[in-house]
Coordinates of C-alpha atoms in Angstrom, one line a residue:
Chain H
T1 CA -2.9 27.5 -6.5
E2 CA -5.5 25.4 -8.8
R3 CA -9.1 25.3 -8.0
C4 CA -10.7 22.5 -9.0
R5 CA -14.5 23.0 -10.1
G6 CA -15.7 19.7 -8.9
P7 CA -19.6 19.3 -8.1
L8 CA -20.4 20.2 -4.7
L9 CA -21.8 18.1 -2.0
H10 CA -24.8 20.5 -1.2
W11 CA -26.4 18.9 -4.6
L12 CA -27.3 15.5 -2.4
P13 CA -31.0 16.0 -1.4
A14 CA -31.8 16.3 2.3
T15 CA -34.5 13.8 2.8
N16 CA -36.7 16.1 4.7
Q17 CA -36.9 19.9 5.3
S18 CA -35.5 20.0 9.3
E19 CA -32.1 19.0 7.6
L20 CA -32.3 21.4 4.9
R21 CA -32.5 23.9 8.1
M22 CA -30.0 22.5 10.2
A23 CA -27.3 22.0 6.9
S24 CA -27.8 26.0 6.0
A25 CA -27.8 27.0 9.9
E26 CA -23.9 25.3 10.0
A27 CA -20.7 26.9 8.8
P28 CA -19.8 25.5 5.3
A29 CA -16.8 22.8 6.0
A30 CA -13.6 23.8 4.9
R31 CA -13.0 21.9 1.6
P32 CA -10.4 19.1 1.8
I33 CA -7.4 20.6 0.4
L34 CA -5.1 17.7 -2.1
Y35 CA -1.5 18.3 -2.3
S36 CA -1.1 16.9 -5.7
Y37 CA 1.7 16.6 -8.6
W38 CA -0.3 16.4 -12.1
R39 CA 2.1 13.9 -13.3
S40 CA 2.4 11.9 -10.1
S41 CA 0.2 8.8 -10.7
C42 CA -0.3 8.4 -6.9
S43 CA -1.7 11.7 -6.8
H44 CA -3.7 10.8 -9.8
R45 CA -5.3 7.9 -7.6
V46 CA -6.7 10.1 -5.3
R47 CA -8.2 12.7 -8.1
I48 CA -10.3 10.1 -9.2
A49 CA -11.3 9.2 -5.8
L50 CA -12.5 12.6 -5.0
N51 CA -14.0 13.2 -8.1
L52 CA -16.1 9.8 -8.1
K53 CA -17.1 11.2 -5.0
G54 CA -18.3 14.2 -5.8
I55 CA -16.0 15.7 -3.4
D56 CA -15.6 19.2 -3.9
Y57 CA -11.7 20.3 -2.9
E58 CA -9.2 22.8 -2.9
Y59 CA -5.7 21.7 -5.3
R60 CA -2.2 22.7 -4.2
A61 CA 0.4 21.4 -6.7
V62 CA 3.8 20.5 -5.0
N63 CA 6.2 20.9 -8.0
L64 CA 8.3 17.4 -7.6
L65 CA 10.6 18.8 -10.2
K66 CA 11.5 22.2 -8.3
G67 CA 11.9 19.6 -5.2
E68 CA 9.1 21.4 -3.7
Q69 CA 8.2 18.0 -2.0
S70 CA 11.4 18.9 0.6
D71 CA 10.1 22.2 1.9
P72 CA 9.6 22.3 5.5
E73 CA 6.2 23.4 5.2
F74 CA 5.2 20.2 3.2
M75 CA 7.4 17.8 4.9
K76 CA 5.1 18.3 8.0
L77 CA 2.3 17.3 6.0
N78 CA 4.4 13.9 4.8
P79 CA 7.2 13.1 6.1
M80 CA 8.0 10.7 3.4
K81 CA 7.7 14.1 1.0
F82 CA 5.5 12.2 -1.4
V83 CA 2.3 13.4 -2.9
P84 CA -0.1 12.9 -2.5
A85 CA -1.5 14.5 0.8
L86 CA -4.6 15.3 2.0
V87 CA -5.7 17.9 4.8
D88 CA -9.3 17.4 6.2
G89 CA -10.1 19.6 8.7
D90 CA -7.9 18.3 11.5
A91 CA -6.9 15.4 9.7
V92 CA -3.5 15.2 7.9
I93 CA -3.0 12.6 5.8
G94 CA -0.2 11.0 3.5
D95 CA -0.3 7.8 1.1
S96 CA -2.8 7.4 -1.6
Y97 CA -4.1 4.0 0.1
A98 CA -4.7 5.3 3.4
I99 CA -6.2 8.0 1.8
A100 CA -8.6 6.4 -0.3
L101 CA -9.8 4.3 2.5
Y102 CA -9.8 7.6 4.4
L103 CA -12.2 8.9 1.8
E104 CA -14.7 5.3 1.7
D105 CA -15.3 6.0 5.4
K106 CA -16.0 9.5 5.6
Y107 CA -17.7 9.9 2.1
P108 CA -19.5 6.7 1.7
Q109 CA -21.1 7.9 -1.1
R110 CA -20.5 6.1 -4.3
P111 CA -18.6 3.6 -2.3
L112 CA -15.1 2.1 -4.1
L113 CA -15.0 -1.2 -2.2
P114 CA -18.1 -3.8 -2.5
Q115 CA -19.7 -5.5 0.9
D116 CA -18.7 -9.3 -0.5
L117 CA -15.3 -10.0 1.4
K118 CA -14.2 -11.9 -2.0
K119 CA -14.6 -8.8 -4.1
K120 CA -13.2 -6.6 -1.4
A121 CA -9.8 -8.3 -1.2
L122 CA -10.0 -8.6 -4.6
N123 CA -9.9 -4.8 -5.1
I124 CA -7.4 -4.5 -2.2
Q125 CA -5.0 -7.1 -4.0
I126 CA -5.0 -5.3 -7.1
A127 CA -4.7 -2.0 -5.6
S128 CA -1.5 -3.6 -3.5
I129 CA 0.1 -5.2 -7.0
V130 CA 0.0 -1.5 -8.7
C131 CA 1.1 0.6 -5.3
S132 CA 3.5 -1.9 -3.7
G133 CA 4.6 -4.1 -6.8
I134 CA 4.3 -1.8 -9.7
Q135 CA 5.0 1.6 -9.0
P136 CA 8.0 1.9 -6.5
L137 CA 10.1 0.1 -8.5
H138 CA 9.8 3.0 -11.2
N139 CA 10.1 5.8 -8.5
L140 CA 12.7 8.3 -9.8
T141 CA 16.0 7.8 -7.2
L142 CA 15.6 4.0 -8.0
V143 CA 15.3 4.4 -11.7
R144 CA 18.6 7.1 -11.4
F145 CA 20.4 4.4 -9.1
I146 CA 19.6 1.9 -11.9
E147 CA 21.0 4.0 -14.5
Q148 CA 23.9 5.1 -12.4
K149 CA 24.8 2.0 -11.2
V150 CA 23.7 -0.8 -13.4
G151 CA 24.1 0.9 -16.6
T152 CA 22.3 3.8 -19.0
G153 CA 19.4 2.5 -20.3
E154 CA 19.2 -0.2 -18.0
S155 CA 16.4 1.7 -16.2
I156 CA 13.5 1.2 -19.0
P157 CA 13.4 -2.5 -19.9
W158 CA 13.5 -2.9 -15.8
V159 CA 10.4 -0.8 -15.7
Q160 CA 9.0 -2.3 -18.7
Q161 CA 9.2 -5.8 -16.8
Q162 CA 7.4 -4.7 -13.6
I163 CA 4.8 -3.3 -15.2
D164 CA 4.4 -6.1 -17.3
R165 CA 4.9 -8.6 -14.3
G166 CA 2.1 -6.9 -12.3
F167 CA -0.6 -6.1 -15.4
T168 CA -0.5 -10.1 -15.9
A169 CA -1.0 -11.1 -12.1
V170 CA -3.8 -8.6 -12.5
E171 CA -5.0 -10.2 -15.8
N172 CA -5.0 -13.5 -14.1
M173 CA -7.0 -12.1 -11.3
I174 CA -9.9 -10.5 -13.1
K175 CA -10.8 -13.3 -15.5
G176 CA -14.2 -14.2 -15.0
C177 CA -14.8 -10.8 -13.2
A178 CA -14.0 -8.1 -15.8
G179 CA -16.6 -6.3 -17.6
K180 CA -17.0 -2.5 -18.6
F181 CA -14.2 -2.0 -15.8
A182 CA -11.7 -4.3 -13.7
M183 CA -13.9 -5.9 -11.7
G184 CA -17.5 -5.3 -13.3
D185 CA -19.4 -3.2 -14.4
E186 CA -18.8 -0.4 -11.7
V187 CA -15.7 1.4 -11.1
Q188 CA -14.2 -0.2 -8.0
L189 CA -10.9 0.6 -5.9
A190 CA -9.0 -1.5 -8.5
D191 CA -9.7 0.4 -11.3
V192 CA -8.8 4.1 -9.5
F193 CA -5.2 2.3 -8.5
L194 CA -5.0 0.8 -12.1
A195 CA -6.1 4.0 -14.5
P196 CA -3.6 6.3 -13.7
Q197 CA -0.3 3.1 -13.9
I198 CA -1.9 2.3 -16.9
F199 CA -1.8 6.1 -17.9
A200 CA 1.9 6.1 -17.2
A201 CA 2.7 2.8 -18.7
V202 CA 1.2 3.7 -22.1
T203 CA 2.1 7.2 -22.2
R204 CA 5.9 6.9 -20.3
Y205 CA 7.2 3.7 -20.6
Q206 CA 5.7 2.4 -24.2
T207 CA 4.0 -0.6 -22.4
D208 CA 3.0 -2.9 -25.2
M209 CA -0.7 -2.9 -23.8
V210 CA -2.0 -5.6 -26.8
L211 CA -0.7 -8.3 -24.2
H212 CA -3.2 -7.4 -21.5
F213 CA -6.4 -8.3 -23.0
H214 CA -9.1 -6.8 -20.4
L215 CA -7.1 -4.0 -19.6
L216 CA -7.0 -2.7 -22.6
S217 CA -10.3 -3.1 -23.8
S218 CA -11.3 0.3 -21.8
P219 CA -8.5 2.3 -22.7
Q220 CA -11.1 5.2 -23.2
L221 CA -13.1 4.6 -20.3
Y222 CA -9.6 4.8 -18.5
L223 CA -8.6 7.5 -20.0
S224 CA -11.7 9.4 -19.8
L225 CA -11.3 8.8 -15.7
S226 CA -8.0 10.0 -15.5
L227 CA -8.5 13.0 -17.3
M228 CA -11.8 13.8 -15.3
N229 CA -9.8 16.6 -13.4
Chain D
M1 CA -18.6 -31.0 9.3
A2 CA -16.0 -29.1 11.4
A3 CA -14.7 -25.8 9.0
M4 CA -11.3 -26.7 7.6
K5 CA -8.7 -24.5 9.2
P6 CA -7.2 -21.6 7.0
V7 CA -4.2 -22.3 5.0
L8 CA -1.3 -20.0 4.9
Y9 CA 1.6 -20.4 2.3
S10 CA 4.4 -18.8 3.8
A11 CA 7.8 -18.6 3.8
A12 CA 9.8 -18.3 7.1
I13 CA 12.1 -15.4 5.6
S14 CA 9.2 -13.4 3.9
S15 CA 8.8 -10.1 6.0
C16 CA 4.9 -10.2 4.4
S17 CA 4.4 -13.3 5.0
Y18 CA 5.2 -12.7 8.7
R19 CA 2.9 -9.8 9.2
V20 CA 0.1 -12.0 8.2
R21 CA 1.6 -14.5 11.0
I22 CA 1.1 -11.9 13.5
A23 CA -2.2 -11.2 12.7
L24 CA -3.3 -14.9 12.6
S25 CA -1.7 -15.1 15.9
L26 CA -3.3 -12.2 17.3
K27 CA -6.6 -12.8 16.6
G28 CA -6.4 -17.0 17.4
V29 CA -6.9 -17.8 14.2
E30 CA -5.5 -21.4 13.6
Y31 CA -4.1 -22.0 10.5
E32 CA -2.4 -24.6 8.6
Y33 CA 1.2 -23.4 7.4
R34 CA 2.1 -24.5 3.8
A35 CA 6.4 -23.5 3.1
V36 CA 6.5 -21.9 -0.2
E37 CA 10.3 -22.5 -1.7
W38 CA 12.0 -19.6 -3.3
N39 CA 11.5 -21.3 -7.1
D40 CA 8.6 -23.1 -6.4
T41 CA 6.6 -23.4 -10.1
D42 CA 3.6 -25.0 -8.4
Y43 CA 3.0 -22.0 -6.4
E44 CA 2.5 -19.2 -9.6
K45 CA -1.2 -21.6 -10.2
I46 CA -1.9 -20.4 -6.2
N47 CA -0.7 -16.9 -6.7
P48 CA -0.4 -15.4 -10.3
I49 CA 2.5 -13.1 -9.0
K50 CA 4.1 -15.4 -6.9
Y51 CA 4.8 -13.7 -4.1
V52 CA 4.0 -15.1 -0.4
P53 CA 2.3 -15.1 1.2
A54 CA -1.3 -16.2 0.4
L55 CA -4.3 -17.3 2.3
Q56 CA -7.0 -19.8 1.1
D57 CA -9.7 -20.0 3.3
G58 CA -12.6 -22.2 2.3
D59 CA -13.4 -21.1 -1.2
I60 CA -11.5 -17.7 -1.2
L61 CA -7.9 -17.2 -2.0
V62 CA -6.6 -14.0 -0.9
S63 CA -2.8 -13.2 -1.8
D64 CA -1.0 -9.8 -0.8
S65 CA -0.4 -9.0 3.3
L66 CA -2.7 -5.9 3.5
A67 CA -5.3 -7.6 1.4
I68 CA -5.2 -11.0 3.6
I69 CA -5.0 -8.9 7.0
L70 CA -8.2 -6.4 6.0
Y71 CA -9.7 -9.7 4.8
L72 CA -9.2 -11.1 8.5
E73 CA -10.1 -7.8 10.1
D74 CA -13.7 -8.3 8.4
K75 CA -14.0 -12.3 8.5
Y76 CA -12.3 -12.5 11.9
P77 CA -13.3 -9.6 14.2
Q78 CA -11.4 -10.6 17.3
H79 CA -8.9 -8.2 18.7
L80 CA -9.2 -5.8 15.9
L81 CA -6.0 -4.2 14.5
L82 CA -7.9 -1.0 13.2
P83 CA -9.6 1.7 15.3
Q84 CA -12.9 3.5 14.8
D85 CA -11.5 7.0 15.2
L86 CA -10.8 7.7 11.0
K87 CA -7.5 9.8 11.9
R88 CA -6.1 6.7 13.5
K89 CA -7.1 4.3 11.4
A90 CA -5.3 6.6 8.6
L91 CA -2.3 6.7 10.6
N92 CA -2.1 3.0 11.0
L93 CA -2.8 2.5 6.8
Q94 CA -0.3 5.3 6.1
I95 CA 2.4 3.6 8.2
A96 CA 1.7 0.1 7.3
S97 CA 1.9 1.6 3.8
I98 CA 5.4 3.0 4.2
V99 CA 6.4 -0.2 4.9
C100 CA 4.7 -2.4 2.5
S101 CA 5.1 0.0 -0.2
S102 CA 8.7 2.3 -0.1
I103 CA 10.5 0.1 2.1
Q104 CA 10.0 -3.5 1.6
P105 CA 9.8 -3.9 -2.4
L106 CA 12.8 -1.7 -2.4
Q107 CA 14.6 -3.8 -0.1
C108 CA 13.3 -6.7 -1.7
Y109 CA 15.2 -5.2 -5.1
A110 CA 18.2 -5.2 -3.5
V111 CA 18.3 -8.7 -2.5
I112 CA 17.4 -10.1 -5.9
G113 CA 20.1 -7.4 -7.8
L114 CA 22.6 -9.1 -5.6
I115 CA 21.1 -12.5 -5.9
K116 CA 21.2 -12.0 -9.5
G117 CA 24.4 -10.5 -10.0
K118 CA 23.5 -6.8 -10.7
L119 CA 24.4 -5.1 -7.9
G120 CA 27.5 -5.9 -5.7
P121 CA 27.3 -6.5 -2.1
D122 CA 27.8 -3.0 -1.0
E123 CA 25.8 -1.6 -3.3
S124 CA 22.6 -3.7 -2.4
L125 CA 23.4 -2.9 1.4
Q126 CA 23.2 1.0 0.5
I127 CA 19.5 0.4 -1.3
V128 CA 18.6 -1.3 1.7
H129 CA 19.6 1.2 4.4
H130 CA 18.7 4.6 1.9
Y131 CA 15.1 3.1 2.1
I132 CA 14.4 1.5 6.0
D133 CA 16.1 5.2 6.6
K134 CA 13.7 7.4 4.7
G135 CA 11.1 5.5 5.5
F136 CA 11.8 4.7 9.5
R137 CA 12.7 9.0 10.2
A138 CA 9.2 9.8 8.2
I139 CA 7.6 7.5 10.6
E140 CA 9.6 8.2 13.5
K141 CA 7.7 12.0 12.5
L142 CA 4.6 10.6 12.3
L143 CA 5.3 9.7 16.1
E144 CA 7.0 12.3 17.4
G145 CA 5.4 13.1 20.7
C146 CA 3.9 9.3 20.9
D147 CA 4.7 7.8 24.1
S148 CA 1.4 5.1 23.7
K149 CA 3.0 1.8 24.3
F150 CA 2.7 0.6 20.5
A151 CA 2.7 3.3 17.4
T152 CA -1.0 4.3 17.3
G153 CA -1.7 3.3 21.2
D154 CA -1.8 0.9 24.2
E155 CA -3.1 -1.7 21.8
V156 CA -1.6 -3.4 19.1
Q157 CA -2.4 -2.5 15.5
L158 CA -2.2 -2.8 12.0
A159 CA 0.8 -0.2 12.2
D160 CA 2.5 -2.6 14.7
V161 CA 2.0 -5.6 12.5
F162 CA 3.4 -4.3 9.7
L163 CA 6.4 -2.3 11.6
A164 CA 7.7 -5.3 14.0
P165 CA 8.7 -7.5 10.5
Q166 CA 10.0 -4.9 9.1
I167 CA 12.2 -3.7 12.6
H168 CA 13.1 -7.5 12.6
A169 CA 14.6 -8.2 9.0
G170 CA 16.9 -4.7 9.4
V171 CA 18.4 -5.6 12.8
T172 CA 18.6 -9.3 11.4
R173 CA 19.7 -9.0 8.0
F174 CA 20.8 -5.3 7.6
D175 CA 22.7 -4.2 10.3
I176 CA 20.4 -1.4 11.2
D177 CA 21.3 0.7 14.2
M178 CA 17.7 1.0 15.8
S179 CA 19.1 3.9 18.1
K180 CA 18.4 6.4 15.8
Y181 CA 14.7 5.5 15.8
P182 CA 13.9 5.4 19.6
H183 CA 10.5 5.1 19.3
L184 CA 10.7 2.0 17.0
E185 CA 13.3 0.8 19.0
R186 CA 10.8 0.7 22.0
F187 CA 7.9 -0.6 20.2
Y188 CA 10.6 -3.6 18.8
K189 CA 11.5 -4.7 22.4
A190 CA 7.7 -4.4 23.2
Y191 CA 6.8 -6.5 20.1
M192 CA 9.5 -9.1 21.3
E193 CA 7.7 -10.1 24.6
I194 CA 4.6 -10.7 22.8
P195 CA 3.6 -14.0 22.2
A196 CA 1.7 -13.9 19.2
F197 CA 4.7 -12.0 17.9
Q198 CA 7.1 -14.7 18.9
A199 CA 5.1 -17.4 17.5
A200 CA 5.1 -15.7 14.4
R201 CA 9.1 -15.4 14.2
P202 CA 10.8 -16.6 11.4
E203 CA 13.5 -18.7 13.4
N204 CA 10.1 -20.4 14.9
Q205 CA 8.3 -21.3 11.4
P206 CA 8.5 -25.2 9.8
D207 CA 10.5 -24.0 7.5
A208 CA 13.4 -21.9 9.1
P209 CA 16.9 -22.9 7.9
S210 CA 18.3 -24.8 10.4
P211 CA 21.1 -22.4 12.6
P212 CA 25.1 -23.0 11.4
Q213 CA 26.7 -25.4 13.4

């Protein structure tokens, strides 16, 4: 297993001496464990969130090409046989959306969702476009099915179409609020979901990002976010 | 001046719209129903991705069923759909996500593929059955040993709001044998007794197609 050398939680300053004494007297909490595949954009989302929040975690690789997601032990963690899965103490959570929102509650430092209801809703919508409207439609099983049943070579234009439709919708939604990032000048949940999707689109599906002005304008920032792990 | 009622853009047959209708009914939020047709070109201006549902609440427009329901949780905190306990909250979100990311979009792909002639009827149904079965079996595993009235307790919560429409679609449109999923089958029978779920059923919406004579 790879070990992630992210920043440790104890660099956060305690507000007074008694807190410091209590913290050192308690047994150190076990680090959360992230089950991840290096190339999975869903895992990628959670890695970004963990890094942004400065959460030290243990990385356990699940090799999807070798079918390790079908190991009975992994299936106990996520019966959908998907990465990512997070084990945090006695919490076992599959699904990147559920994990991201759990991290928001459990580790409120560096919040990914704003208080303002309109902006919060926009973040959730953009995350949903990625994780319900784009990514599942280039799921490997479906792509193989399209290649077999609809025709060889049919899957690439199909995937590009889904990506294009989703990104166009996101472009519409962030008009007027995009800054350095999708929702302004701070990274928010929308970016956590967008960055891996853009990364996959550009590196795996030959997406022409010229059409997506706002999303293109920060490719270096997105790439540096995505390469933080 | 009386506050305007929220407007829900919905289609009777859309299970995503059905989820929001249930949530609105559970929270006792009165709303105006506006039906969206299958190829409604004006609707694109309201919702760029053209999916239903969308909710207009004052000057806020929210699309996507999960985003709408999480917005309703904040704005209308009566009958909360998410528990405080982080593990149970995560379970609700995970089940909702299985439905809205791993079942419904693939089911939708299969239906649209059939309509556009890319897939034959058997192929389309095969895809639907594959993804519903995978998702339902996973949810059954997550809920192994569950003896509560509903998915995550004795109160209706977010998981139930997402499960009911998916099971309904499976049973009424895709010939799913629910006896393979005993927990879900039991919950579904319980959902059908609840007025908020009944009121939200596709058949009870203003744009429901008339039954064949």
